[in-house]
Amino acid sequence: MNWPSSVTEILQRYRTMRELRSMERSERVEGHWAFRNRMIEALEVLDRDQPKRAAEIWDHARAVFPDEAVKSDLALKLLFRLQRYDDIEALMKAGHDRYPNDARFAEGAAQVAYERGNLDEAFQRATVLYRKYPRSTVGYRTAAASLSLMNRFTEAETVIAKGLNALPHDVGMRIEYAKLAERRKDWLAALERWTYVDEVHGHVAGAAGAASALTMLGRYEEAESLLSSRLHKFSAEMLIWLQFARISEGKGDWEEAASRWAVVRKRFPQRAVGYVSSLPVLARVADREQIEAVLLEGIDRIPDDPVCLKEYALLAHRAGDFALADQRWSTLRACFPACREGYELGAAALAALGRTSESTRLLAQLHGQCRA
């Protein structure tokens, strides 16, 4: 009788299967952490304003760990920052198909429609989201934000009120509530709502938002005092320093505003806002050579972002120096071939120089890219 032998074989198969399952679990765990580490690396690279390198890391990690890419919140965060919206749509669809009861994928779908500027679609997706998942803050916030940007403020207030009723202590909901008042330009309501975010939640957006509302109300000393009282806590937050500059702009003190924008650039040298948003102020107090020096610093500091290079070309274009503008638009096209302004305004510069055929060819090149 071969019964003992059969038992031995069964036990051996069981041990083999258990070992295989253990190996599979180990591989999944290793894959999870390997992918997560790659996403952290990509986000750190992006913080250093190297979007091309961050995108390369994402593309490679997705190819090696396709299953992890679908489930990763860090991947979603990275893709939003890279504006890889088609990738997000694909991941959200794959995730929803695989995990139909997981709210994250419906949240991502609503957010990507909003970021694309497809506000009606974003509102529709977000409405479905918060009705199915009433504890999802993303649904209420995205629906309310979409409505407000479509100037449907009463409906937006109704939606956010539902969200606050369901999740009264959620800081994201409170921030969106304050933003609604800002979009309506109801500065007293905005001040009240931002003050709540500041005092109850201790969030930097509350302090900056309240100071912004005070600035819009012409209460500059109060705005200065508020920000100064928060510096010990938020000195590393760019929002605070931006608002200091905007208070000076509100007062019409352009020299002080220029000085404060210089502080923003010094503290946050790899953030384009310090270079680009200071241009209207610099136009009042600095000559063209000084403004160009600021933009050249931005181009040097943030080589992977086209915004400073684009403004550098625009400076020559607006001055009517079309020969110089042509050179700069050409540089923009070479460095950032997907940037439409390099073609459209480059063609305009060529046309102004009387080089009509070159202008036409450049526009045709752009249209050919769009069709592709």
mmCIF file of C-alpha atoms in Angstrom:
data_model
loop_
_atom_site.group_PDB
_atom_site.id
_atom_site.type_symbol
_atom_site.label_atom_id
_atom_site.label_comp_id
_atom_site.label_asym_id
_atom_site.label_seq_id
_atom_site.Cartn_x
_atom_site.Cartn_y
_atom_site.Cartn_z
ATOM 1 C CA MET A 1 0.000 0.000 0.000
ATOM 2 C CA ASN A 2 1.445 3.387 -1.013
ATOM 3 C CA TRP A 3 -0.512 5.526 1.445
ATOM 4 C CA PRO A 4 2.514 6.793 3.407
ATOM 5 C CA SER A 5 4.211 7.680 0.166
ATOM 6 C CA SER A 6 1.130 9.635 -0.951
ATOM 7 C CA VAL A 7 1.059 11.568 2.321
ATOM 8 C CA THR A 8 4.711 12.411 1.896
ATOM 9 C CA GLU A 9 4.077 13.698 -1.620
ATOM 10 C CA ILE A 10 1.123 15.796 -0.444
ATOM 11 C CA LEU A 11 3.170 17.303 2.368
ATOM 12 C CA GLN A 12 6.006 18.014 -0.026
ATOM 13 C CA ARG A 13 3.654 19.752 -2.481
ATOM 14 C CA TYR A 14 2.177 21.752 0.406
ATOM 15 C CA ARG A 15 5.638 22.862 1.530
ATOM 16 C CA THR A 16 6.552 23.796 -2.035
ATOM 17 C CA MET A 17 3.372 25.838 -2.488
ATOM 18 C CA ARG A 18 3.911 27.556 0.859
ATOM 19 C CA GLU A 19 7.466 28.446 -0.123
ATOM 20 C CA LEU A 20 6.269 29.813 -3.458
ATOM 21 C CA ARG A 21 3.613 31.939 -1.776
ATOM 22 C CA SER A 22 6.197 33.196 0.680
ATOM 23 C CA MET A 23 8.516 34.115 -2.178
ATOM 24 C CA GLU A 24 5.682 35.898 -3.983
ATOM 25 C CA ARG A 25 4.821 37.880 -0.849
ATOM 26 C CA SER A 26 8.470 38.756 -0.382
ATOM 27 C CA GLU A 27 8.753 39.898 -3.999
ATOM 28 C CA ARG A 28 5.612 42.024 -3.639
ATOM 29 C CA VAL A 29 6.962 43.658 -0.490
ATOM 30 C CA GLU A 30 10.326 44.287 -2.118
ATOM 31 C CA GLY A 31 8.600 45.678 -5.200
ATOM 32 C CA HIS A 32 6.444 47.963 -3.073
ATOM 33 C CA TRP A 33 9.396 49.478 -1.265
ATOM 34 C CA ALA A 34 11.550 49.702 -4.379
ATOM 35 C CA PHE A 35 8.793 51.570 -6.225
ATOM 36 C CA ARG A 36 8.082 53.792 -3.235
ATOM 37 C CA ASN A 37 11.750 54.735 -2.956
ATOM 38 C CA ARG A 38 11.811 55.624 -6.653
ATOM 39 C CA MET A 39 8.791 57.895 -6.203
ATOM 40 C CA ILE A 40 10.397 59.599 -3.215
ATOM 41 C CA GLU A 41 13.530 60.115 -5.302
ATOM 42 C CA ALA A 42 11.475 61.571 -8.171
ATOM 43 C CA LEU A 43 9.666 63.985 -5.842
ATOM 44 C CA GLU A 44 12.955 65.110 -4.323
ATOM 45 C CA VAL A 45 14.352 65.680 -7.810
ATOM 46 C CA LEU A 46 11.237 67.663 -8.682
ATOM 47 C CA ASP A 47 11.703 69.788 -5.555
ATOM 48 C CA ARG A 48 15.068 70.724 -7.036
ATOM 49 C CA ASP A 49 13.231 71.847 -10.191
ATOM 50 C CA GLN A 50 14.381 68.993 -12.429
ATOM 51 C CA PRO A 51 11.086 67.838 -13.985
ATOM 52 C CA LYS A 52 12.751 66.051 -16.897
ATOM 53 C CA ARG A 53 14.743 63.827 -14.563
ATOM 54 C CA ALA A 54 11.675 63.221 -12.369
ATOM 55 C CA ALA A 55 9.707 62.154 -15.447
ATOM 56 C CA GLU A 56 12.472 59.752 -16.467
ATOM 57 C CA ILE A 57 12.395 58.141 -13.013
ATOM 58 C CA TRP A 58 8.612 57.764 -13.251
ATOM 59 C CA ASP A 59 8.684 56.227 -16.724
ATOM 60 C CA HIS A 60 11.279 53.652 -15.699
ATOM 61 C CA ALA A 61 9.574 52.778 -12.401
ATOM 62 C CA ARG A 62 6.190 52.360 -14.077
ATOM 63 C CA ALA A 63 7.689 49.993 -16.655
ATOM 64 C CA VAL A 64 9.352 47.856 -13.965
ATOM 65 C CA PHE A 65 6.535 47.932 -11.375
ATOM 66 C CA PRO A 66 3.245 48.428 -13.273
ATOM 67 C CA ASP A 67 1.066 47.046 -10.463
ATOM 68 C CA GLU A 68 2.650 49.281 -7.839
ATOM 69 C CA ALA A 69 2.155 52.317 -10.080
ATOM 70 C CA VAL A 70 -1.610 51.838 -9.992
ATOM 71 C CA LYS A 71 -1.814 51.730 -6.188
ATOM 72 C CA SER A 72 0.726 54.379 -5.219
ATOM 73 C CA ASP A 73 -0.413 57.679 -3.701
ATOM 74 C CA LEU A 74 3.111 59.018 -4.165
ATOM 75 C CA ALA A 75 2.937 58.244 -7.880
ATOM 76 C CA LEU A 76 -0.312 60.186 -8.122
ATOM 77 C CA LYS A 77 1.227 63.145 -6.308
ATOM 78 C CA LEU A 78 4.216 63.080 -8.656
ATOM 79 C CA LEU A 79 2.086 62.872 -11.789
ATOM 80 C CA PHE A 80 -0.055 65.826 -10.763
ATOM 81 C CA ARG A 81 3.053 67.907 -10.193
ATOM 82 C CA LEU A 82 4.425 66.823 -13.577
ATOM 83 C CA GLN A 83 1.030 67.504 -15.205
ATOM 84 C CA ARG A 84 1.050 64.015 -16.730
ATOM 85 C CA TYR A 85 -2.734 64.006 -16.945
ATOM 86 C CA ASP A 86 -3.092 61.236 -19.528
ATOM 87 C CA ASP A 87 -1.037 58.954 -17.287
ATOM 88 C CA ILE A 88 -3.272 59.810 -14.339
ATOM 89 C CA GLU A 89 -6.447 59.077 -16.304
ATOM 90 C CA ALA A 90 -5.043 55.691 -17.344
ATOM 91 C CA LEU A 91 -4.001 54.785 -13.799
ATOM 92 C CA MET A 92 -7.331 55.847 -12.324
ATOM 93 C CA LYS A 93 -9.231 53.737 -14.857
ATOM 94 C CA ALA A 94 -7.011 50.719 -14.229
ATOM 95 C CA GLY A 95 -7.342 51.163 -10.481
ATOM 96 C CA HIS A 96 -11.111 51.524 -10.589
ATOM 97 C CA ASP A 97 -11.425 48.426 -12.772
ATOM 98 C CA ARG A 98 -9.322 46.443 -10.309
ATOM 99 C CA TYR A 99 -10.616 47.968 -7.057
ATOM 100 C CA PRO A 100 -14.114 49.308 -7.818
ATOM 101 C CA ASN A 101 -14.893 50.145 -4.173
ATOM 102 C CA ASP A 102 -11.714 52.130 -3.487
ATOM 103 C CA ALA A 103 -12.483 55.867 -3.322
ATOM 104 C CA ARG A 104 -8.927 56.874 -4.256
ATOM 105 C CA PHE A 105 -9.450 56.203 -7.929
ATOM 106 C CA ALA A 106 -12.674 58.191 -8.119
ATOM 107 C CA GLU A 107 -10.892 61.004 -6.255
ATOM 108 C CA GLY A 108 -8.022 61.011 -8.728
ATOM 109 C CA ALA A 109 -10.434 61.033 -11.673
ATOM 110 C CA ALA A 110 -12.254 64.078 -10.277
ATOM 111 C CA GLN A 111 -9.017 65.900 -9.519
ATOM 112 C CA VAL A 112 -7.498 65.321 -12.941
ATOM 113 C CA ALA A 113 -10.590 66.712 -14.675
ATOM 114 C CA TYR A 114 -10.301 69.792 -12.452
ATOM 115 C CA GLU A 115 -6.592 70.251 -13.161
ATOM 116 C CA ARG A 116 -7.237 69.962 -16.894
ATOM 117 C CA GLY A 117 -9.721 72.826 -16.571
ATOM 118 C CA ASN A 118 -12.632 70.602 -17.571
ATOM 119 C CA LEU A 119 -14.766 72.073 -14.813
ATOM 120 C CA ASP A 120 -18.145 70.633 -15.727
ATOM 121 C CA GLU A 121 -16.687 67.125 -15.947
ATOM 122 C CA ALA A 122 -14.839 67.676 -12.673
ATOM 123 C CA PHE A 123 -18.073 68.750 -10.999
ATOM 124 C CA GLN A 124 -19.930 65.707 -12.324
ATOM 125 C CA ARG A 125 -17.212 63.288 -11.201
ATOM 126 C CA ALA A 126 -16.874 64.962 -7.804
ATOM 127 C CA THR A 127 -20.633 64.874 -7.223
ATOM 128 C CA VAL A 128 -20.733 61.138 -7.904
ATOM 129 C CA LEU A 129 -17.725 60.798 -5.606
ATOM 130 C CA TYR A 130 -19.099 62.519 -2.509
ATOM 131 C CA ARG A 131 -22.504 60.878 -2.897
ATOM 132 C CA LYS A 132 -20.934 57.423 -3.016
ATOM 133 C CA TYR A 133 -18.223 58.216 -0.467
ATOM 134 C CA PRO A 134 -19.611 60.885 1.914
ATOM 135 C CA ARG A 135 -16.395 60.814 3.978
ATOM 136 C CA SER A 136 -14.249 61.798 0.989
ATOM 137 C CA THR A 137 -13.156 65.420 1.352
ATOM 138 C CA VAL A 138 -11.929 65.479 -2.249
ATOM 139 C CA GLY A 139 -15.471 65.108 -3.576
ATOM 140 C CA TYR A 140 -16.867 68.130 -1.756
ATOM 141 C CA ARG A 141 -13.802 70.308 -2.307
ATOM 142 C CA THR A 142 -13.472 69.550 -6.006
ATOM 143 C CA ALA A 143 -17.188 70.014 -6.662
ATOM 144 C CA ALA A 144 -17.235 73.340 -4.795
ATOM 145 C CA ALA A 145 -14.070 74.624 -6.461
ATOM 146 C CA SER A 146 -15.368 73.689 -9.919
ATOM 147 C CA LEU A 147 -18.690 75.432 -9.300
ATOM 148 C CA SER A 148 -17.026 78.587 -8.011
ATOM 149 C CA LEU A 149 -14.741 78.812 -11.038
ATOM 150 C CA MET A 150 -17.880 78.588 -13.185
ATOM 151 C CA ASN A 151 -19.277 81.512 -11.119
ATOM 152 C CA ARG A 152 -21.927 79.273 -9.578
ATOM 153 C CA PHE A 153 -21.160 80.538 -6.103
ATOM 154 C CA THR A 154 -24.464 79.755 -4.380
ATOM 155 C CA GLU A 155 -24.253 76.118 -5.456
ATOM 156 C CA ALA A 156 -20.614 75.993 -4.393
ATOM 157 C CA GLU A 157 -21.459 77.260 -0.915
ATOM 158 C CA THR A 158 -24.208 74.636 -0.650
ATOM 159 C CA VAL A 159 -21.813 71.820 -1.546
ATOM 160 C CA ILE A 160 -19.084 72.946 0.840
ATOM 161 C CA ALA A 161 -21.671 73.312 3.608
ATOM 162 C CA LYS A 162 -22.567 69.646 3.092
ATOM 163 C CA GLY A 163 -18.907 68.773 3.350
ATOM 164 C CA LEU A 164 -18.409 70.791 6.529
ATOM 165 C CA ASN A 165 -21.472 69.150 8.030
ATOM 166 C CA ALA A 166 -20.033 65.701 7.258
ATOM 167 C CA LEU A 167 -16.412 66.550 8.118
ATOM 168 C CA PRO A 168 -16.386 69.707 10.274
ATOM 169 C CA HIS A 169 -12.767 69.346 11.415
ATOM 170 C CA ASP A 170 -11.159 68.774 8.017
ATOM 171 C CA VAL A 171 -8.622 71.520 7.293
ATOM 172 C CA GLY A 172 -8.804 71.000 3.532
ATOM 173 C CA MET A 173 -12.534 71.665 3.628
ATOM 174 C CA ARG A 174 -11.977 74.825 5.664
ATOM 175 C CA ILE A 175 -9.359 76.046 3.195
ATOM 176 C CA GLU A 176 -11.720 75.541 0.256
ATOM 177 C CA TYR A 177 -14.450 77.329 2.245
ATOM 178 C CA ALA A 178 -12.138 80.340 2.583
ATOM 179 C CA LYS A 179 -11.155 80.216 -1.080
ATOM 180 C CA LEU A 180 -14.828 80.422 -2.048
ATOM 181 C CA ALA A 181 -15.099 83.758 -0.274
ATOM 182 C CA GLU A 182 -11.932 84.941 -2.035
ATOM 183 C CA ARG A 183 -13.327 84.043 -5.438
ATOM 184 C CA ARG A 184 -16.489 85.997 -4.616
ATOM 185 C CA LYS A 185 -14.215 88.876 -3.517
ATOM 186 C CA ASP A 186 -16.036 88.918 -0.192
ATOM 187 C CA TRP A 187 -12.960 89.940 1.758
ATOM 188 C CA LEU A 188 -14.636 90.190 5.162
ATOM 189 C CA ALA A 189 -15.950 86.630 4.832
ATOM 190 C CA ALA A 190 -12.550 85.507 3.520
ATOM 191 C CA LEU A 191 -10.852 87.111 6.525
ATOM 192 C CA GLU A 192 -13.187 85.353 8.940
ATOM 193 C CA ARG A 193 -12.716 81.974 7.265
ATOM 194 C CA TRP A 194 -8.947 82.231 6.885
ATOM 195 C CA THR A 195 -8.659 83.352 10.504
ATOM 196 C CA TYR A 196 -10.416 80.141 11.527
ATOM 197 C CA VAL A 197 -7.903 78.089 9.519
ATOM 198 C CA ASP A 198 -5.060 80.030 11.144
ATOM 199 C CA GLU A 199 -6.237 79.990 14.750
ATOM 200 C CA VAL A 200 -7.961 76.602 14.941
ATOM 201 C CA HIS A 201 -5.806 74.517 12.587
ATOM 202 C CA GLY A 202 -2.548 76.477 12.759
ATOM 203 C CA HIS A 203 -2.109 76.064 8.998
ATOM 204 C CA VAL A 204 0.193 78.379 7.040
ATOM 205 C CA ALA A 205 -2.532 78.948 4.437
ATOM 206 C CA GLY A 206 -4.672 80.478 7.175
ATOM 207 C CA ALA A 207 -2.085 83.079 8.134
ATOM 208 C CA ALA A 208 -1.244 83.931 4.512
ATOM 209 C CA GLY A 209 -4.915 83.991 3.495
ATOM 210 C CA ALA A 210 -5.953 86.215 6.401
ATOM 211 C CA ALA A 211 -3.093 88.604 5.598
ATOM 212 C CA SER A 212 -4.186 88.636 1.951
ATOM 213 C CA ALA A 213 -7.765 89.493 2.939
ATOM 214 C CA LEU A 214 -6.524 92.272 5.237
ATOM 215 C CA THR A 215 -4.403 93.606 2.369
ATOM 216 C CA MET A 216 -7.408 93.655 0.035
ATOM 217 C CA LEU A 217 -9.337 95.551 2.734
ATOM 218 C CA GLY A 218 -6.533 98.117 2.930
ATOM 219 C CA ARG A 219 -5.627 97.102 6.481
ATOM 220 C CA TYR A 220 -1.914 96.887 5.766
ATOM 221 C CA GLU A 221 -0.557 97.322 9.292
ATOM 222 C CA GLU A 222 -2.746 94.491 10.574
ATOM 223 C CA ALA A 223 -1.585 92.284 7.712
ATOM 224 C CA GLU A 224 2.071 93.052 8.484
ATOM 225 C CA SER A 225 1.529 92.400 12.180
ATOM 226 C CA LEU A 226 -0.189 89.076 11.549
ATOM 227 C CA LEU A 227 2.564 87.774 9.284
ATOM 228 C CA SER A 228 5.312 88.994 11.612
ATOM 229 C CA SER A 229 3.684 87.161 14.515
ATOM 230 C CA ARG A 230 3.760 83.914 12.534
ATOM 231 C CA LEU A 231 7.348 84.112 11.291
ATOM 232 C CA HIS A 232 8.697 82.069 14.199
ATOM 233 C CA LYS A 233 6.515 79.193 13.036
ATOM 234 C CA PHE A 234 6.436 79.603 9.256
ATOM 235 C CA SER A 235 9.748 81.243 8.335
ATOM 236 C CA ALA A 236 10.500 78.403 5.901
ATOM 237 C CA GLU A 237 7.142 78.770 4.112
ATOM 238 C CA MET A 238 7.182 80.717 0.852
ATOM 239 C CA LEU A 239 3.518 81.741 1.228
ATOM 240 C CA ILE A 240 4.432 84.066 4.109
ATOM 241 C CA TRP A 241 7.195 85.840 2.206
ATOM 242 C CA LEU A 242 5.058 86.168 -0.909
ATOM 243 C CA GLN A 243 2.376 87.868 1.129
ATOM 244 C CA PHE A 244 4.873 90.328 2.613
ATOM 245 C CA ALA A 245 5.728 91.376 -0.961
ATOM 246 C CA ARG A 246 2.064 91.683 -1.892
ATOM 247 C CA ILE A 247 1.339 93.911 1.091
ATOM 248 C CA SER A 248 3.952 96.338 -0.240
ATOM 249 C CA GLU A 249 2.366 96.126 -3.684
ATOM 250 C CA GLY A 250 -1.032 96.858 -2.155
ATOM 251 C CA LYS A 251 0.364 99.969 -0.486
ATOM 252 C CA GLY A 252 1.948 101.055 -3.748
ATOM 253 C CA ASP A 253 5.401 101.073 -2.152
ATOM 254 C CA TRP A 254 7.211 99.720 -5.189
ATOM 255 C CA GLU A 255 10.749 100.052 -3.854
ATOM 256 C CA GLU A 256 9.834 98.077 -0.752
ATOM 257 C CA ALA A 257 7.971 95.538 -2.878
ATOM 258 C CA ALA A 258 11.024 95.053 -5.112
ATOM 259 C CA SER A 259 13.173 94.564 -2.027
ATOM 260 C CA ARG A 260 10.774 91.977 -0.646
ATOM 261 C CA TRP A 261 10.648 90.107 -3.939
ATOM 262 C CA ALA A 262 14.442 89.986 -3.785
ATOM 263 C CA VAL A 263 14.089 88.298 -0.386
ATOM 264 C CA VAL A 264 11.735 85.730 -1.932
ATOM 265 C CA ARG A 265 14.298 84.963 -4.636
ATOM 266 C CA LYS A 266 17.114 84.687 -2.107
ATOM 267 C CA ARG A 267 15.183 82.358 0.193
ATOM 268 C CA PHE A 268 13.626 80.279 -2.581
ATOM 269 C CA PRO A 269 16.059 80.515 -5.515
ATOM 270 C CA GLN A 270 14.644 77.498 -7.330
ATOM 271 C CA ARG A 271 11.035 78.670 -7.356
ATOM 272 C CA ALA A 272 10.005 80.495 -10.528
ATOM 273 C CA VAL A 273 7.394 82.651 -8.805
ATOM 274 C CA GLY A 274 10.092 84.846 -7.247
ATOM 275 C CA TYR A 275 11.408 85.777 -10.675
ATOM 276 C CA VAL A 276 8.238 85.946 -12.739
ATOM 277 C CA SER A 277 5.758 87.437 -10.274
ATOM 278 C CA SER A 278 8.190 90.218 -9.406
ATOM 279 C CA LEU A 279 8.305 91.487 -13.005
ATOM 280 C CA PRO A 280 5.399 93.988 -12.752
ATOM 281 C CA VAL A 281 7.087 95.550 -9.722
ATOM 282 C CA LEU A 282 10.518 95.583 -11.362
ATOM 283 C CA ALA A 283 9.004 97.266 -14.415
ATOM 284 C CA ARG A 284 8.254 100.253 -12.145
ATOM 285 C CA VAL A 285 11.606 100.563 -10.381
ATOM 286 C CA ALA A 286 14.283 98.879 -12.515
ATOM 287 C CA ASP A 287 15.664 99.316 -16.009
ATOM 288 C CA ARG A 288 15.599 96.640 -18.682
ATOM 289 C CA GLU A 289 19.148 95.513 -17.973
ATOM 290 C CA GLN A 290 18.328 94.908 -14.307
ATOM 291 C CA ILE A 291 15.154 93.018 -15.184
ATOM 292 C CA GLU A 292 17.062 90.848 -17.645
ATOM 293 C CA ALA A 293 19.612 90.078 -14.935
ATOM 294 C CA VAL A 294 16.823 88.773 -12.680
ATOM 295 C CA LEU A 295 15.443 86.581 -15.458
ATOM 296 C CA LEU A 296 18.891 85.269 -16.381
ATOM 297 C CA GLU A 297 19.379 84.262 -12.763
ATOM 298 C CA GLY A 298 16.066 82.402 -12.922
ATOM 299 C CA ILE A 299 17.060 80.669 -16.165
ATOM 300 C CA ASP A 300 20.332 79.588 -14.565
ATOM 301 C CA ARG A 301 18.699 78.430 -11.328
ATOM 302 C CA ILE A 302 15.766 76.599 -12.924
ATOM 303 C CA PRO A 303 17.026 75.245 -16.258
ATOM 304 C CA ASP A 304 14.241 72.659 -16.606
ATOM 305 C CA ASP A 305 11.396 75.200 -16.363
ATOM 306 C CA PRO A 306 10.567 77.285 -19.463
ATOM 307 C CA VAL A 307 8.842 80.132 -17.639
ATOM 308 C CA CYS A 308 11.866 82.400 -17.055
ATOM 309 C CA LEU A 309 13.202 81.811 -20.557
ATOM 310 C CA LYS A 310 9.765 82.630 -21.964
ATOM 311 C CA GLU A 311 9.628 85.903 -20.012
ATOM 312 C CA TYR A 312 13.169 86.681 -21.173
ATOM 313 C CA ALA A 313 12.028 86.417 -24.788
ATOM 314 C CA LEU A 314 8.844 88.376 -24.063
ATOM 315 C CA LEU A 315 10.899 91.224 -22.634
ATOM 316 C CA ALA A 316 12.622 91.753 -25.985
ATOM 317 C CA HIS A 317 9.393 91.126 -27.906
ATOM 318 C CA ARG A 318 7.405 93.736 -25.968
ATOM 319 C CA ALA A 319 10.232 96.230 -26.353
ATOM 320 C CA GLY A 320 9.928 95.854 -30.129
ATOM 321 C CA ASP A 321 13.428 94.405 -30.418
ATOM 322 C CA PHE A 322 12.266 91.666 -32.767
ATOM 323 C CA ALA A 323 15.711 90.565 -33.929
ATOM 324 C CA LEU A 324 16.686 89.818 -30.340
ATOM 325 C CA ALA A 325 13.257 88.339 -29.644
ATOM 326 C CA ASP A 326 13.692 85.991 -32.621
ATOM 327 C CA GLN A 327 16.957 84.700 -31.144
ATOM 328 C CA ARG A 328 15.376 84.141 -27.753
ATOM 329 C CA TRP A 329 12.264 82.438 -29.136
ATOM 330 C CA SER A 330 14.572 80.161 -31.104
ATOM 331 C CA THR A 331 16.396 79.260 -27.888
ATOM 332 C CA LEU A 332 13.074 78.534 -26.177
ATOM 333 C CA ARG A 333 12.061 76.190 -29.011
ATOM 334 C CA ALA A 334 15.383 74.381 -28.855
ATOM 335 C CA CYS A 335 15.197 73.881 -25.085
ATOM 336 C CA PHE A 336 11.440 73.322 -24.794
ATOM 337 C CA PRO A 337 10.055 72.125 -28.138
ATOM 338 C CA ALA A 338 6.582 71.566 -26.653
ATOM 339 C CA CYS A 339 6.177 75.221 -25.618
ATOM 340 C CA ARG A 340 3.646 76.810 -28.016
ATOM 341 C CA GLU A 341 4.763 80.391 -27.383
ATOM 342 C CA GLY A 342 8.144 79.641 -28.887
ATOM 343 C CA TYR A 343 6.435 79.012 -32.216
ATOM 344 C CA GLU A 344 3.513 81.452 -32.096
ATOM 345 C CA LEU A 345 5.438 84.465 -30.826
ATOM 346 C CA GLY A 346 8.552 83.399 -32.694
ATOM 347 C CA ALA A 347 6.481 83.523 -35.879
ATOM 348 C CA ALA A 348 5.148 86.948 -34.870
ATOM 349 C CA ALA A 349 8.706 88.226 -34.384
ATOM 350 C CA LEU A 350 9.733 86.904 -37.799
ATOM 351 C CA ALA A 351 6.689 88.520 -39.403
ATOM 352 C CA ALA A 352 7.571 91.847 -37.765
ATOM 353 C CA LEU A 353 11.040 91.534 -39.296
ATOM 354 C CA GLY A 354 9.487 91.003 -42.725
ATOM 355 C CA ARG A 355 10.559 87.355 -42.856
ATOM 356 C CA THR A 356 7.095 86.175 -43.838
ATOM 357 C CA SER A 357 7.979 82.828 -45.375
ATOM 358 C CA GLU A 358 9.976 81.789 -42.294
ATOM 359 C CA SER A 359 7.088 82.873 -40.090
ATOM 360 C CA THR A 360 4.669 80.745 -42.106
ATOM 361 C CA ARG A 361 6.957 77.716 -41.955
ATOM 362 C CA LEU A 362 7.300 78.058 -38.198
ATOM 363 C CA LEU A 363 3.530 78.110 -37.707
ATOM 364 C CA ALA A 364 3.194 75.117 -40.017
ATOM 365 C CA GLN A 365 5.750 73.310 -37.874
ATOM 366 C CA LEU A 366 3.642 74.016 -34.785
ATOM 367 C CA HIS A 367 0.445 72.826 -36.451
ATOM 368 C CA GLY A 368 2.200 69.697 -37.624
ATOM 369 C CA GLN A 369 3.225 68.943 -34.037
ATOM 370 C CA CYS A 370 -0.346 69.480 -32.836
ATOM 371 C CA ARG A 371 -1.706 67.031 -35.431
ATOM 372 C CA ALA A 372 0.918 64.505 -34.428
#
